[in-house]
């Protein structure tokens, strides 16, 4: 009579059927990016008219940039604009403020759909987005898309002092973002973690 034993595959099956915390999957890779560049690193997703910060990692240094809260605006953040640029133009309004007058945080904040459309066209052309003191004075944020196969888009960003993310530094930072985005997209258990995100936060 043949004997059977439980092999390692059963653990993979059990794991895929349960909850996998997104932060547990991506935090090490995100922290490495934050420490490498010295800037705060974020991963976000659209949730209604806001950007939901799924994971935030701070660099190992005294000077840090606060993430601005669990939910943030779409039209004036690096993460938000990167995610909006991937949408069909007809659906963008669903992720913008209901009020005709958009809140202005600095003199550089985008406050109209016309301005936003120009910014989104530039993002599609260059493959990254910039929040150049739109959300916070003295802070620049750069964001790219994480190339995942999911029912929703993910964006990766870093934020830091304007003087440290100068125009000359932008190409280096964008290259680091793209490399890390590729690493995140290939992480084991990511697809299961994304399904947990979709279920937990009601992401469509």
Short mmCIF file of N, CA and C in Angstrom, two decimals, residues 9-76:
data_model
loop_
_atom_site.label_atom_id
_atom_site.label_comp_id
_atom_site.label_asym_id
_atom_site.label_seq_id
_atom_site.Cartn_x
_atom_site.Cartn_y
_atom_site.Cartn_z
N UNK A 9 4.36 21.94 -1.69
CA UNK A 9 3.34 22.58 -2.53
C UNK A 9 2.07 22.90 -1.75
N UNK A 10 1.77 22.09 -0.74
CA UNK A 10 0.54 22.32 0.01
C UNK A 10 0.60 23.65 0.77
N UNK A 11 1.80 24.06 1.16
CA UNK A 11 1.93 25.33 1.85
C UNK A 11 1.70 26.51 0.90
N UNK A 12 2.15 26.36 -0.34
CA UNK A 12 1.92 27.40 -1.34
C UNK A 12 0.43 27.53 -1.62
N UNK A 13 -0.27 26.40 -1.70
CA UNK A 13 -1.71 26.43 -1.95
C UNK A 13 -2.44 27.08 -0.78
N UNK A 14 -2.05 26.72 0.43
CA UNK A 14 -2.70 27.27 1.62
C UNK A 14 -2.46 28.77 1.72
N UNK A 15 -1.26 29.21 1.39
CA UNK A 15 -0.93 30.62 1.46
C UNK A 15 -1.72 31.42 0.44
N UNK A 16 -1.85 30.87 -0.76
CA UNK A 16 -2.55 31.59 -1.83
C UNK A 16 -4.03 31.75 -1.51
N UNK A 17 -4.56 30.91 -0.66
CA UNK A 17 -5.98 30.97 -0.32
C UNK A 17 -6.26 31.94 0.83
N UNK A 18 -5.20 32.41 1.51
CA UNK A 18 -5.39 33.25 2.67
C UNK A 18 -4.93 34.68 2.44
N UNK A 19 -4.93 35.46 3.52
CA UNK A 19 -4.52 36.87 3.47
C UNK A 19 -3.00 36.97 3.50
N UNK A 20 -2.45 37.76 2.60
CA UNK A 20 -1.02 38.06 2.60
C UNK A 20 -0.87 39.57 2.71
N UNK A 21 -0.21 40.05 3.75
CA UNK A 21 -0.09 41.47 3.98
C UNK A 21 0.83 42.12 2.95
N UNK A 22 0.35 43.16 2.29
CA UNK A 22 1.12 43.82 1.24
C UNK A 22 2.43 44.39 1.77
N UNK A 23 2.39 45.02 2.93
CA UNK A 23 3.61 45.60 3.48
C UNK A 23 4.66 44.54 3.76
N UNK A 24 4.24 43.38 4.22
CA UNK A 24 5.19 42.30 4.50
C UNK A 24 5.94 41.89 3.22
N UNK A 25 5.25 41.97 2.10
CA UNK A 25 5.84 41.53 0.83
C UNK A 25 6.81 42.57 0.28
N UNK A 26 6.47 43.86 0.37
CA UNK A 26 7.24 44.89 -0.35
C UNK A 26 8.17 45.72 0.54
N UNK A 27 8.01 45.65 1.85
CA UNK A 27 8.69 46.61 2.73
C UNK A 27 10.21 46.56 2.63
N UNK A 28 10.79 45.36 2.52
CA UNK A 28 12.25 45.25 2.46
C UNK A 28 12.78 45.92 1.20
N UNK A 29 12.15 45.67 0.08
CA UNK A 29 12.57 46.28 -1.19
C UNK A 29 12.37 47.79 -1.17
N UNK A 30 11.26 48.24 -0.60
CA UNK A 30 10.97 49.67 -0.52
C UNK A 30 11.95 50.37 0.42
N UNK A 31 12.27 49.73 1.53
CA UNK A 31 13.22 50.30 2.49
C UNK A 31 14.61 50.43 1.86
N UNK A 32 15.00 49.45 1.05
CA UNK A 32 16.30 49.52 0.38
C UNK A 32 16.37 50.73 -0.55
N UNK A 33 15.28 51.01 -1.25
CA UNK A 33 15.24 52.19 -2.12
C UNK A 33 15.35 53.47 -1.30
N UNK A 34 14.60 53.55 -0.20
CA UNK A 34 14.64 54.74 0.66
C UNK A 34 16.04 54.98 1.20
N UNK A 35 16.70 53.93 1.65
CA UNK A 35 18.05 54.08 2.20
C UNK A 35 19.07 54.41 1.12
N UNK A 36 18.91 53.81 -0.06
CA UNK A 36 19.85 54.03 -1.15
C UNK A 36 19.82 55.49 -1.61
N UNK A 37 18.62 56.05 -1.77
CA UNK A 37 18.49 57.42 -2.26
C UNK A 37 18.47 58.46 -1.13
N UNK A 38 18.09 58.02 0.08
CA UNK A 38 17.99 58.95 1.19
C UNK A 38 16.69 59.71 1.22
N UNK A 39 15.67 59.19 0.54
CA UNK A 39 14.37 59.86 0.45
C UNK A 39 13.26 58.92 0.92
N UNK A 40 12.13 59.52 1.32
CA UNK A 40 10.96 58.73 1.71
C UNK A 40 10.38 58.03 0.48
N UNK A 41 10.10 56.74 0.60
CA UNK A 41 9.58 55.95 -0.52
C UNK A 41 8.15 55.51 -0.22
N UNK A 42 7.30 55.59 -1.23
CA UNK A 42 5.88 55.26 -1.08
C UNK A 42 5.39 54.37 -2.21
N UNK A 43 4.40 53.56 -1.91
CA UNK A 43 3.64 52.85 -2.94
C UNK A 43 2.18 53.21 -2.73
N UNK A 44 1.52 53.61 -3.82
CA UNK A 44 0.13 54.02 -3.70
C UNK A 44 -0.76 53.48 -4.79
N UNK A 45 -2.06 53.56 -4.54
CA UNK A 45 -3.07 53.08 -5.47
C UNK A 45 -4.25 54.05 -5.41
N UNK A 46 -4.97 54.19 -6.49
CA UNK A 46 -6.16 55.03 -6.48
C UNK A 46 -7.26 54.38 -5.65
N UNK A 47 -7.86 55.18 -4.79
CA UNK A 47 -9.05 54.73 -4.06
C UNK A 47 -10.06 55.88 -4.12
N UNK A 48 -11.01 55.73 -5.02
CA UNK A 48 -11.98 56.80 -5.21
C UNK A 48 -11.30 58.07 -5.69
N UNK A 49 -11.50 59.17 -4.97
CA UNK A 49 -10.95 60.46 -5.34
C UNK A 49 -9.63 60.77 -4.62
N UNK A 50 -9.03 59.74 -4.05
CA UNK A 50 -7.79 59.91 -3.30
C UNK A 50 -6.75 58.89 -3.74
N UNK A 51 -5.53 59.11 -3.26
CA UNK A 51 -4.46 58.11 -3.36
C UNK A 51 -4.32 57.44 -2.01
N UNK A 52 -4.37 56.14 -1.99
CA UNK A 52 -4.18 55.37 -0.77
C UNK A 52 -2.73 54.94 -0.68
N UNK A 53 -2.04 55.35 0.39
CA UNK A 53 -0.65 54.95 0.60
C UNK A 53 -0.65 53.55 1.21
N UNK A 54 -0.20 52.58 0.44
CA UNK A 54 -0.21 51.19 0.91
C UNK A 54 1.00 50.86 1.76
N UNK A 55 2.13 51.50 1.45
CA UNK A 55 3.35 51.23 2.20
C UNK A 55 4.26 52.45 2.10
N UNK A 56 4.82 52.86 3.23
CA UNK A 56 5.73 54.00 3.29
C UNK A 56 6.97 53.58 4.06
N UNK A 57 8.15 53.87 3.50
CA UNK A 57 9.40 53.57 4.19
C UNK A 57 10.26 54.83 4.24
N UNK A 58 10.82 55.09 5.42
CA UNK A 58 11.67 56.26 5.61
C UNK A 58 13.14 55.86 5.49
N UNK A 59 13.98 56.78 5.03
CA UNK A 59 15.42 56.48 4.95
C UNK A 59 16.07 56.52 6.32
N UNK A 60 17.22 55.90 6.42
CA UNK A 60 17.96 55.89 7.69
C UNK A 60 18.78 57.17 7.78
N UNK A 61 18.09 58.30 8.04
CA UNK A 61 18.75 59.58 8.18
C UNK A 61 17.87 60.47 9.04
N UNK A 62 18.45 61.54 9.55
CA UNK A 62 17.70 62.42 10.45
C UNK A 62 16.64 63.22 9.70
N UNK A 63 16.96 63.66 8.48
CA UNK A 63 16.04 64.48 7.70
C UNK A 63 15.08 63.59 6.93
N UNK A 64 13.79 63.72 7.20
CA UNK A 64 12.79 62.89 6.55
C UNK A 64 11.62 63.75 6.10
N UNK A 65 10.88 63.24 5.12
CA UNK A 65 9.70 63.93 4.61
C UNK A 65 8.47 63.13 5.02
N UNK A 66 7.54 63.76 5.73
CA UNK A 66 6.31 63.07 6.13
C UNK A 66 5.51 62.69 4.90
N UNK A 67 4.76 61.58 5.02
CA UNK A 67 4.05 61.08 3.84
C UNK A 67 2.75 61.83 3.57
N UNK A 68 2.32 62.73 4.45
CA UNK A 68 1.14 63.53 4.20
C UNK A 68 -0.16 62.85 4.58
N UNK A 69 -0.09 61.69 5.20
CA UNK A 69 -1.32 61.02 5.63
C UNK A 69 -1.59 59.74 4.87
N UNK A 70 -2.53 59.00 5.38
CA UNK A 70 -2.88 57.71 4.80
C UNK A 70 -3.53 57.87 3.43
N UNK A 71 -4.37 58.90 3.29
CA UNK A 71 -4.98 59.25 2.02
C UNK A 71 -4.48 60.62 1.59
N UNK A 72 -4.26 60.79 0.29
CA UNK A 72 -3.80 62.08 -0.21
C UNK A 72 -4.52 62.40 -1.51
N UNK A 73 -4.32 63.60 -2.01
CA UNK A 73 -4.98 64.04 -3.22
C UNK A 73 -4.35 63.42 -4.47
N UNK A 74 -5.12 63.34 -5.53
CA UNK A 74 -4.63 62.76 -6.79
C UNK A 74 -4.00 63.79 -7.71
N UNK A 75 -4.57 64.97 -7.75
CA UNK A 75 -4.23 65.94 -8.79
C UNK A 75 -2.92 66.70 -8.54
N UNK A 76 -2.38 66.62 -7.32
CA UNK A 76 -1.20 67.41 -6.99
C UNK A 76 -0.09 66.58 -6.35
#
